[in-house]
Amino acid sequence: MKLRLMPVLLTSLLSAALLFGGWYSYRTFAVQEPLQKLVSSYEGVKDSHITIKRNEVTLKLDLQPGTKLRELVQYVSREGSTAIDGRTLKLDVEQKPSELLDEYWDKAMFSVAEAMESRKYTLIPAKLDGLKEQDSKYSGVTATTEIDDNNVYVSLSNGTESKFIILPRAAAKMGVWNNA
């Protein structure tokens, strides 16, 4: 029996195109698009971009000031559980630089790091509010803290500008420093 080269190549190419085209269509239209609609429909989300990898779903978000990150994470985890399907959910919040909010966070960072290290999370709101009492230029800054099983969410806002910080509750292991 003699195999002809052209029909074998055409059949192989057609099979590969159907297989990978079907996989791409399923991933786009049955997984990524419904999750995109779910995230975009949440109040406070201006824009979102979703990247789905084998073990992780990354949400790149542009949020309005005052958006509650913890509630957004819970909503996406609950409503998008079929699309997430056991993958870890990672947030990448787009930051718009604001000198006042950056300076406020820089001054609070040591106290927040100390509270995170000692696992005394209730100290974080007190430290953030204490900065407003120390310096009157921070009186217009609103600091909101929320916590869930994995992260501590800090939202800083001064009306039109905002800064979102996500602090993991499980500390990273210290390794060898490359600059030591």
Short mmCIF file of C-alpha atoms in Angstrom, two decimals:
data_model
loop_
_atom_site.label_atom_id
_atom_site.label_comp_id
_atom_site.label_asym_id
_atom_site.label_seq_id
_atom_site.Cartn_x
_atom_site.Cartn_y
_atom_site.Cartn_z
CA MET A 1 0.00 0.00 0.00
CA LYS A 2 1.41 3.32 -1.07
CA LEU A 3 0.53 6.46 0.88
CA ARG A 4 0.13 9.65 -1.11
CA LEU A 5 1.90 12.62 0.37
CA MET A 6 -0.57 15.39 -0.52
CA PRO A 7 -3.72 13.85 1.07
CA VAL A 8 -1.78 12.92 4.25
CA LEU A 9 -0.40 16.48 4.61
CA LEU A 10 -3.79 18.09 3.96
CA THR A 11 -5.48 15.80 6.48
CA SER A 12 -2.80 16.55 9.09
CA LEU A 13 -3.04 20.31 8.55
CA LEU A 14 -6.84 20.27 8.66
CA SER A 15 -6.82 18.17 11.87
CA ALA A 16 -4.28 20.49 13.54
CA ALA A 17 -6.27 23.59 12.48
CA LEU A 18 -9.51 22.13 13.88
CA LEU A 19 -7.86 21.01 17.10
CA PHE A 20 -6.06 24.27 17.90
CA GLY A 21 -8.81 26.45 16.45
CA GLY A 22 -11.38 24.68 18.60
CA TRP A 23 -9.18 25.01 21.68
CA TYR A 24 -8.61 28.73 21.02
CA SER A 25 -12.32 29.34 20.38
CA TYR A 26 -13.31 27.50 23.56
CA ARG A 27 -10.77 29.41 25.63
CA THR A 28 -11.81 32.76 24.17
CA PHE A 29 -15.59 32.45 23.93
CA ALA A 30 -16.41 30.05 26.75
CA VAL A 31 -13.84 31.06 29.38
CA GLN A 32 -12.22 34.45 28.85
CA GLU A 33 -15.13 36.44 27.39
CA PRO A 34 -17.68 35.59 30.14
CA LEU A 35 -15.06 36.40 32.79
CA GLN A 36 -14.30 39.69 31.00
CA LYS A 37 -18.01 40.62 31.02
CA LEU A 38 -18.28 39.63 34.68
CA VAL A 39 -15.37 41.82 35.75
CA SER A 40 -16.37 44.77 33.54
CA SER A 41 -19.90 44.75 34.95
CA TYR A 42 -18.65 45.26 38.52
CA GLU A 43 -19.24 48.78 39.83
CA GLY A 44 -16.02 50.79 39.87
CA VAL A 45 -14.15 48.91 37.15
CA LYS A 46 -13.29 51.28 34.30
CA ASP A 47 -11.31 48.84 32.19
CA SER A 48 -10.02 45.29 32.53
CA HIS A 49 -7.76 42.92 30.68
CA ILE A 50 -7.67 39.21 31.50
CA THR A 51 -4.80 36.80 30.92
CA ILE A 52 -5.44 33.12 31.56
CA LYS A 53 -2.46 30.85 32.04
CA ARG A 54 -2.25 27.24 33.10
CA ASN A 55 -2.15 27.89 36.87
CA GLU A 56 -3.12 31.55 37.14
CA VAL A 57 -5.70 34.09 36.05
CA THR A 58 -4.35 37.65 35.95
CA LEU A 59 -6.75 40.58 36.03
CA LYS A 60 -5.21 43.87 34.93
CA LEU A 61 -7.64 46.48 36.24
CA ASP A 62 -8.21 50.20 35.95
CA LEU A 63 -10.38 51.14 38.92
CA GLN A 64 -12.29 54.22 40.00
CA PRO A 65 -11.47 55.77 43.39
CA GLY A 66 -13.38 54.10 46.21
CA THR A 67 -13.69 50.68 44.58
CA LYS A 68 -13.66 47.91 47.18
CA LEU A 69 -10.98 45.42 46.14
CA ARG A 70 -11.89 42.66 48.60
CA GLU A 71 -15.49 42.62 47.43
CA LEU A 72 -14.33 42.60 43.80
CA VAL A 73 -12.07 39.60 44.45
CA GLN A 74 -14.86 37.74 46.27
CA TYR A 75 -17.34 38.54 43.48
CA VAL A 76 -15.00 37.35 40.73
CA SER A 77 -14.02 34.23 42.70
CA ARG A 78 -17.64 33.32 43.40
CA GLU A 79 -19.32 34.23 40.10
CA GLY A 80 -16.39 33.27 37.87
CA SER A 81 -15.51 30.02 39.60
CA THR A 82 -16.16 27.94 36.48
CA ALA A 83 -13.82 30.10 34.39
CA ILE A 84 -11.14 30.31 37.09
CA ASP A 85 -11.39 26.55 37.70
CA GLY A 86 -8.85 26.11 40.51
CA ARG A 87 -6.32 28.63 39.19
CA THR A 88 -4.95 31.34 41.46
CA LEU A 89 -6.42 34.79 40.96
CA LYS A 90 -3.85 37.56 40.66
CA LEU A 91 -4.72 41.26 40.53
CA ASP A 92 -2.64 43.87 38.76
CA VAL A 93 -4.21 47.24 39.51
CA GLU A 94 -3.19 50.13 37.28
CA GLN A 95 -1.82 52.96 39.36
CA LYS A 96 -2.04 56.59 38.36
CA PRO A 97 0.79 58.43 40.11
CA SER A 98 -0.15 61.04 42.67
CA GLU A 99 2.57 62.75 44.67
CA LEU A 100 0.38 63.24 47.71
CA LEU A 101 -0.79 59.60 47.86
CA ASP A 102 2.70 58.26 47.15
CA GLU A 103 4.15 60.42 49.92
CA TYR A 104 1.35 59.34 52.29
CA TRP A 105 2.03 55.66 51.56
CA ASP A 106 5.80 56.12 51.91
CA LYS A 107 5.33 57.58 55.39
CA ALA A 108 2.92 54.79 56.40
CA MET A 109 4.89 51.92 54.88
CA PHE A 110 7.14 51.21 57.88
CA SER A 111 4.24 51.03 60.32
CA VAL A 112 2.21 48.91 57.92
CA ALA A 113 5.15 46.54 57.35
CA GLU A 114 5.59 46.21 61.11
CA ALA A 115 1.87 45.40 61.55
CA MET A 116 2.01 42.86 58.70
CA GLU A 117 5.11 41.19 60.14
CA SER A 118 3.61 40.90 63.63
CA ARG A 119 0.23 39.86 62.13
CA LYS A 120 -1.55 42.63 64.01
CA TYR A 121 -3.69 43.73 61.10
CA THR A 122 -5.94 45.96 63.20
CA LEU A 123 -3.02 48.36 63.65
CA ILE A 124 -2.98 49.22 59.93
CA PRO A 125 -6.09 51.47 59.87
CA ALA A 126 -4.96 53.18 63.07
CA LYS A 127 -1.51 53.92 61.64
CA LEU A 128 -3.00 55.22 58.37
CA ASP A 129 -5.45 57.48 60.21
CA GLY A 130 -2.70 58.63 62.58
CA LEU A 131 -0.83 60.17 59.65
CA LYS A 132 -3.78 62.46 58.95
CA GLU A 133 -3.62 63.75 62.52
CA GLN A 134 0.15 64.31 62.33
CA ASP A 135 0.12 66.38 59.13
CA SER A 136 -2.80 68.53 57.96
CA LYS A 137 -1.91 68.21 54.26
CA TYR A 138 -3.17 64.61 54.44
CA SER A 139 -6.58 65.57 55.82
CA GLY A 140 -8.27 65.00 52.42
CA VAL A 141 -6.86 61.47 52.06
CA THR A 142 -9.28 58.63 52.67
CA ALA A 143 -7.66 55.34 53.68
CA THR A 144 -9.69 52.13 53.54
CA THR A 145 -8.39 48.74 54.63
CA GLU A 146 -9.99 45.35 54.02
CA ILE A 147 -8.80 41.83 54.67
CA ASP A 148 -9.58 38.34 53.41
CA ASP A 149 -7.94 34.92 53.76
CA ASN A 150 -5.06 35.75 51.41
CA ASN A 151 -4.49 39.51 51.31
CA VAL A 152 -4.81 42.85 53.03
CA TYR A 153 -6.20 45.50 50.69
CA VAL A 154 -5.34 49.16 51.26
CA SER A 155 -7.09 51.84 49.20
CA LEU A 156 -5.95 55.44 49.38
CA SER A 157 -8.01 58.18 47.77
CA ASN A 158 -8.17 61.94 47.74
CA GLY A 159 -11.28 62.39 45.63
CA THR A 160 -10.12 62.17 42.02
CA GLU A 161 -6.94 60.12 42.46
CA SER A 162 -6.48 56.75 44.06
CA LYS A 163 -3.81 54.23 44.98
CA PHE A 164 -4.51 50.55 45.59
CA ILE A 165 -2.09 48.33 47.49
CA ILE A 166 -2.46 44.57 47.84
CA LEU A 167 -0.39 43.04 50.65
CA PRO A 168 -0.16 39.24 50.81
CA ARG A 169 -0.77 37.81 54.27
CA ALA A 170 1.65 34.92 53.69
CA ALA A 171 5.10 36.46 53.85
CA ALA A 172 7.58 35.56 51.15
CA LYS A 173 10.53 33.42 52.17
CA MET A 174 13.76 35.32 52.42
CA GLY A 175 16.46 34.03 50.16
CA VAL A 176 19.88 35.13 49.05
CA TRP A 177 20.01 38.77 48.08
CA ASN A 178 21.58 39.49 44.74
CA ASN A 179 23.10 42.77 45.94
CA ALA A 180 24.64 41.46 49.17
#
